[in-house]
CSV table of C-alpha atoms in Angstrom, one decimal:
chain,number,residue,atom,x,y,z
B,112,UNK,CA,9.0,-0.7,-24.1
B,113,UNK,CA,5.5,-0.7,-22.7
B,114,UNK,CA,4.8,-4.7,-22.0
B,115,UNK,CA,1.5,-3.5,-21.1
B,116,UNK,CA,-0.9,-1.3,-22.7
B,117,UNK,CA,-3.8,0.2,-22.4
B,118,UNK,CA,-4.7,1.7,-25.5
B,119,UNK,CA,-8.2,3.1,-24.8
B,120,UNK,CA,-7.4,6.3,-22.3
B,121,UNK,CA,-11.2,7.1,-21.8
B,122,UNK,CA,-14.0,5.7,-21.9
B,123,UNK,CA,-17.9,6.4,-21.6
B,124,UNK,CA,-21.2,4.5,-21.0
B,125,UNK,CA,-24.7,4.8,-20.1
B,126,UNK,CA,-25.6,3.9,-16.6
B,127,UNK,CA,-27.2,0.2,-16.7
B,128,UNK,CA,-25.4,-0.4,-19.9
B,129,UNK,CA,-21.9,-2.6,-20.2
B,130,UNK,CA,-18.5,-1.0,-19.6
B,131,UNK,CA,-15.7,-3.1,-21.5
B,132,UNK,CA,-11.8,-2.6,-20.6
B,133,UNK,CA,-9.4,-3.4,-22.8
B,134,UNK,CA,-5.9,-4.6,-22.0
B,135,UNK,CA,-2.8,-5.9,-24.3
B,136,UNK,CA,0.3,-7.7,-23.4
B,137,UNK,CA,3.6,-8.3,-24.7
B,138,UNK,CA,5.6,-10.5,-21.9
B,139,UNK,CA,4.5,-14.1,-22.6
B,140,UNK,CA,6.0,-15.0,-19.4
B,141,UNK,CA,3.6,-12.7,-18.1
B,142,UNK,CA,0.9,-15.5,-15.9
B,143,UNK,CA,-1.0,-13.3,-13.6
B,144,UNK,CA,-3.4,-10.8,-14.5
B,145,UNK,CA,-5.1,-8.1,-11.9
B,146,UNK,CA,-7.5,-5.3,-12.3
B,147,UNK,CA,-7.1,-2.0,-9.9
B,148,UNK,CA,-9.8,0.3,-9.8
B,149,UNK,CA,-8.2,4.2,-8.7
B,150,UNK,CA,-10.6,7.4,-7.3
B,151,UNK,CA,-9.0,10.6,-7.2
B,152,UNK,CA,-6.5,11.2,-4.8
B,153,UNK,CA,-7.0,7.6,-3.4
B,154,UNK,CA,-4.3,5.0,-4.1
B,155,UNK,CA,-5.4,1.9,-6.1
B,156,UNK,CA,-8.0,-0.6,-4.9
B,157,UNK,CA,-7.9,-4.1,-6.4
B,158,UNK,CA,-11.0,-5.3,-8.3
B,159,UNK,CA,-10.2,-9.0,-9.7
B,160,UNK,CA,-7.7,-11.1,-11.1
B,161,UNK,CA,-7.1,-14.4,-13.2
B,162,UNK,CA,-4.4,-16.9,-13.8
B,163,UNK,CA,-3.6,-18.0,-17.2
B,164,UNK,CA,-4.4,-21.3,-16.5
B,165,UNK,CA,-8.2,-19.9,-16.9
B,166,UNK,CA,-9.9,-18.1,-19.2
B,167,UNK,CA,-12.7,-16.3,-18.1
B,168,UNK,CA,-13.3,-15.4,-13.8
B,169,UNK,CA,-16.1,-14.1,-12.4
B,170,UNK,CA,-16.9,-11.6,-9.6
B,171,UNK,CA,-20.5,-10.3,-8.9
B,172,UNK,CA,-21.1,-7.6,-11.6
B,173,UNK,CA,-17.2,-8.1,-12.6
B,174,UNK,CA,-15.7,-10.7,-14.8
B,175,UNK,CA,-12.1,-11.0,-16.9
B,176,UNK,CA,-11.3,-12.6,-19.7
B,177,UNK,CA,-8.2,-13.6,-21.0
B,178,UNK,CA,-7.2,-14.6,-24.2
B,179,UNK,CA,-3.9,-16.2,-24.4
B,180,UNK,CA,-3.1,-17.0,-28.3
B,181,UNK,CA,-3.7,-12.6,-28.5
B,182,UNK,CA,-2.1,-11.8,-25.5
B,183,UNK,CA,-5.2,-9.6,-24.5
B,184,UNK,CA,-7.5,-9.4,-21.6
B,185,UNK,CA,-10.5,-7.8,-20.8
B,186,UNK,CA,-12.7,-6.0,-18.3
B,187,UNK,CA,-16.6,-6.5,-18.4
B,188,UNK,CA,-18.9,-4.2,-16.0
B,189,UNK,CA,-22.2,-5.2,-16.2
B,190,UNK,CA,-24.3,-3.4,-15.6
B,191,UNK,CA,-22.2,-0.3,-15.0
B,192,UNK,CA,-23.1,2.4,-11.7
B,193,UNK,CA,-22.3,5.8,-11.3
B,194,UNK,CA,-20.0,4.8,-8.7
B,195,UNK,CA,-18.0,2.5,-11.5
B,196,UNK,CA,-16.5,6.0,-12.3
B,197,UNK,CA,-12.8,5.6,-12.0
B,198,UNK,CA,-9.4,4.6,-13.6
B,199,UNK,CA,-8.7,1.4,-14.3
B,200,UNK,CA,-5.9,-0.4,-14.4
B,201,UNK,CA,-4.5,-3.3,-16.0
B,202,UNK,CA,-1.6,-5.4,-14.2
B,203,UNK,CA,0.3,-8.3,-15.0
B,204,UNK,CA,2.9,-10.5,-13.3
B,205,UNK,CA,5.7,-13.3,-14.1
B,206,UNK,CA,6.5,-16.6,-12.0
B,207,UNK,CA,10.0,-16.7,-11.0
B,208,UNK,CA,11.9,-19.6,-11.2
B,209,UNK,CA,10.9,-22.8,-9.7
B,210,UNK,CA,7.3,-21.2,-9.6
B,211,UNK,CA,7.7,-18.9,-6.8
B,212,UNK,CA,6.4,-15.4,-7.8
B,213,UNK,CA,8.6,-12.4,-7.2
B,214,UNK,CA,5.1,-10.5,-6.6
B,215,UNK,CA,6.4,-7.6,-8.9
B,216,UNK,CA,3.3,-5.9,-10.9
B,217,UNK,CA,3.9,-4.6,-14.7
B,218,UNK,CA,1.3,-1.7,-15.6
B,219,UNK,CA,-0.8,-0.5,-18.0
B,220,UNK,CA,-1.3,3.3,-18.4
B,221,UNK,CA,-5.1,3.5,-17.1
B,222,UNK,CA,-8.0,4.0,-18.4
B,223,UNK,CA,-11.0,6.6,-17.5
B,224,UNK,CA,-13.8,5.2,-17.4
B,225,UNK,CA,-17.3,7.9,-17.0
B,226,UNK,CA,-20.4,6.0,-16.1
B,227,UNK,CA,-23.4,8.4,-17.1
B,228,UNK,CA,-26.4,8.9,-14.7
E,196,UNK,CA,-7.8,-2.9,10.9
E,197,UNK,CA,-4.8,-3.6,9.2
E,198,UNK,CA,-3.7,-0.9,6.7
E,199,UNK,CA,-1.0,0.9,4.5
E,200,UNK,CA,-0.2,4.1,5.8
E,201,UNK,CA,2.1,7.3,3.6
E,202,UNK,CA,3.4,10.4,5.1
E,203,UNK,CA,3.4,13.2,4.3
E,204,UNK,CA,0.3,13.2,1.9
E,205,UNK,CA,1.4,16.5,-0.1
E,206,UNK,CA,5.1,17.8,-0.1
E,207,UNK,CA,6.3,20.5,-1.6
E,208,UNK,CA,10.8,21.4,-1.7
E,209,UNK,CA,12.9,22.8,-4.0
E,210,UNK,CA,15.3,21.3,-6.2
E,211,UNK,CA,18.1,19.7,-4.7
E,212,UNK,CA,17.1,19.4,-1.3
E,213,UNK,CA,16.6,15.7,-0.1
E,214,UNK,CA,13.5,14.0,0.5
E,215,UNK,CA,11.7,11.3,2.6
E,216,UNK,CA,8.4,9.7,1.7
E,217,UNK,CA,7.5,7.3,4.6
E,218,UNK,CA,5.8,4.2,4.3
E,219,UNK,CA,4.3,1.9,7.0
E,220,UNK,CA,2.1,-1.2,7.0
E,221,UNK,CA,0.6,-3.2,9.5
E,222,UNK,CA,-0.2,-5.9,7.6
E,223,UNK,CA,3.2,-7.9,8.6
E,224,UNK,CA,3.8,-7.9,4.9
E,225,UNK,CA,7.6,-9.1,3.6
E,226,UNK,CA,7.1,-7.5,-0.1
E,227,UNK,CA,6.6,-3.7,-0.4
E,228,UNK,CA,6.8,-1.6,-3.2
E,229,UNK,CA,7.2,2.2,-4.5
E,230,UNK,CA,5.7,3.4,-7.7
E,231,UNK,CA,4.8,6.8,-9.3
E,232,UNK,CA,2.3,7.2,-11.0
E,233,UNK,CA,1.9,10.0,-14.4
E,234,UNK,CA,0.0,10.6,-17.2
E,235,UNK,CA,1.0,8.4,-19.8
E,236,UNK,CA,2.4,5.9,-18.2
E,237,UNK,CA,0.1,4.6,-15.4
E,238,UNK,CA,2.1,3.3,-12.3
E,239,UNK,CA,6.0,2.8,-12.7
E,240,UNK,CA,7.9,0.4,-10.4
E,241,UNK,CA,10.8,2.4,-8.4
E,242,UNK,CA,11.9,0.0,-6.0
E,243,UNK,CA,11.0,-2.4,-4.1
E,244,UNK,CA,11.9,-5.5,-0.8
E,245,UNK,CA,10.8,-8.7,-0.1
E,246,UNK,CA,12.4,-8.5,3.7
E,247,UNK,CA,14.1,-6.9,6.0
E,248,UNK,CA,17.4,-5.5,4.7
E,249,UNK,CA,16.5,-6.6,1.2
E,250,UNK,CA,16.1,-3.6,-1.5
E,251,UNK,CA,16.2,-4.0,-5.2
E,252,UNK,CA,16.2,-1.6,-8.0
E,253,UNK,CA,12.9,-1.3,-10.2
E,254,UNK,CA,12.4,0.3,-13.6
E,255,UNK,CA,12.8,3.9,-13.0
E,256,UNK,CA,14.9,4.0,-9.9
E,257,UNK,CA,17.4,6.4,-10.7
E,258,UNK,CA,17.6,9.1,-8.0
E,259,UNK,CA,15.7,7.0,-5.3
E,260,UNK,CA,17.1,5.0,-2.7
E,261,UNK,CA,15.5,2.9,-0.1
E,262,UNK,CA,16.4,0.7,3.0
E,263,UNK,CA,14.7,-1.8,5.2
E,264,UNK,CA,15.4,-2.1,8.5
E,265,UNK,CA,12.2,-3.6,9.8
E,266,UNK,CA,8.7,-5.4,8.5
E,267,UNK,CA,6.4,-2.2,8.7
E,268,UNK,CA,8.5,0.2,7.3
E,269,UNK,CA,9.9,1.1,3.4
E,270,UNK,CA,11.0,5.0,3.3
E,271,UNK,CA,11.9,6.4,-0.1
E,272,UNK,CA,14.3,8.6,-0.4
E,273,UNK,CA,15.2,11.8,-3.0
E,274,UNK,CA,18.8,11.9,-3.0
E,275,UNK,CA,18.4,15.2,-4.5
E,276,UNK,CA,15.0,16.5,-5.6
E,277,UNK,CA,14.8,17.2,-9.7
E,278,UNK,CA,11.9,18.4,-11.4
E,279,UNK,CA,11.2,15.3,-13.4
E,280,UNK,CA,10.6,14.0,-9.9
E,281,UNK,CA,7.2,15.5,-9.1
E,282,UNK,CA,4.7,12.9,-8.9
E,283,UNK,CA,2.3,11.2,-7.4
E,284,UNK,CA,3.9,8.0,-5.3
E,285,UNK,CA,2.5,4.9,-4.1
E,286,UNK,CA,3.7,2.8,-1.7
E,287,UNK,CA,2.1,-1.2,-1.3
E,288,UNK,CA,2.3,-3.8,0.0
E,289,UNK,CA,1.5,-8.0,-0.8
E,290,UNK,CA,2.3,-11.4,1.4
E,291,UNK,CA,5.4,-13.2,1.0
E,292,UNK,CA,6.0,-14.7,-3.0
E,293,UNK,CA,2.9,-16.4,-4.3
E,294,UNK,CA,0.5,-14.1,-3.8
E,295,UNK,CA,0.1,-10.8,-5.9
E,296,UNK,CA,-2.4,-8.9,-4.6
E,297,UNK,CA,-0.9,-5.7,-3.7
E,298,UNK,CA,-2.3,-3.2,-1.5
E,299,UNK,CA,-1.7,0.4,-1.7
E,300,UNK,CA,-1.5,3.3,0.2
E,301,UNK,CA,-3.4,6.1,-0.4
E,302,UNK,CA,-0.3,8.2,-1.8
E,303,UNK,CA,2.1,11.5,-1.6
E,304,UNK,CA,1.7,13.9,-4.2
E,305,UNK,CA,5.3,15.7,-4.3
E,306,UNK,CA,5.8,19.0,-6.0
E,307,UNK,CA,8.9,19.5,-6.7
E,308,UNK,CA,10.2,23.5,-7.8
């Protein structure tokens, strides 16, 4: 049972324009959300993150949202580079009990995402 | 610098034979983690520790085994190589429960024949 998904396995924008990365979750105890971004033959790099306690964070050209009530989060590149070209993951994480994080990531599949010159 | 380091970066062995991925970090991290990664199913959790002589069992982690007998190191181990083993495998790293930022190495493609 995927508790993560990634439904989109490509994806491909104009340079300049937006990029948008969609993500879907199952868990509900899921309360930790991160974005990897993966080159070829590098491992993965991380990009963001967010807690469920917010809904929207912001990095530079890079911001997640979350939505709660649909259990789906998403990945906004504006505007996207050339250099954006990548797979993306999605990741999300549980607290354990007492509120102490067992630090163990849940996956999405990836997705491609081509950033056009 | 600080950094996650994965030896060999390409293997390739024959089925059966047993196998050691190495994994070292000098981040003085206590959680570390092994996943493979293929198409379809993004990264997979194998195994992973949260201290020194502490190994637990992830989702796909029949076949593997691991120890931990210091901080820096987390090797993986192919019992005895199958097919449905070749991969590509990441090894990572994050600080003690409460953060979960992992870091990653750059991985070890394994071809197994």
């Amino acid at each position: 049972d995927q508790q993560v998904k990634q439904n989109s396995p490509s994806l491909s924008v104009q340079e300049g324009r937006i990029s948008i990365l969609n993500c879907d979750y199952t868990n509900s105890m899921f309360d930790y959300f991160l974005w990897y971004k993966k080159y070829p033959a590098e491992g993965p790099t991380f990009l963001i993150s967010i807690s469920s306690i917010k809904d929207k964070n912001e990095d530079g050209r890079f911001t997640v949202f979350l939505n709660k009530s649909a259990k789906h989060l998403s990945l906004h590149i504006v505007p996207s580079q050339p250099g954006d070209s990548a797979v993306y993951f999605c990741a999300a994480s549980a607290q354990g009990a007492g509120g102490t994080s067992y630090g163990k990531l849940t996956f999405g599949q990836g997705t491609i995402l081509t950033v056009h010159p | 610098d600080a950094e996650i380091t994965q030896s060999p970066r390409h293997k390739i062995t024959e089925t059966g034979r047993q196998v050691t991925l190495a994994c070292h970090q000098t981040w003085n991290h206590n959680n570390m983690f092994w996943y493979r990664q293929d198409l379809g199913h993004g990264l997979r959790l194998i195994h992973y520790s949260y201290g020194v002589q502490d190994t637990n069992k992830g989702e796909v982690s029949d076949g593997y085994s691991v120890s931990r007998s210091n901080t820096e190191d987390l090797p993986l181990t192919l019992e005895s190589a199958a097919s449905s083993q070749t991969s590509v495998y990441f090894c990572a790293s994050s600080e003690a429960p409460g953060r979960e930022t992992q870091y990653f190495g750059p991985g070890t493609r394994l071809l197994v024949l």
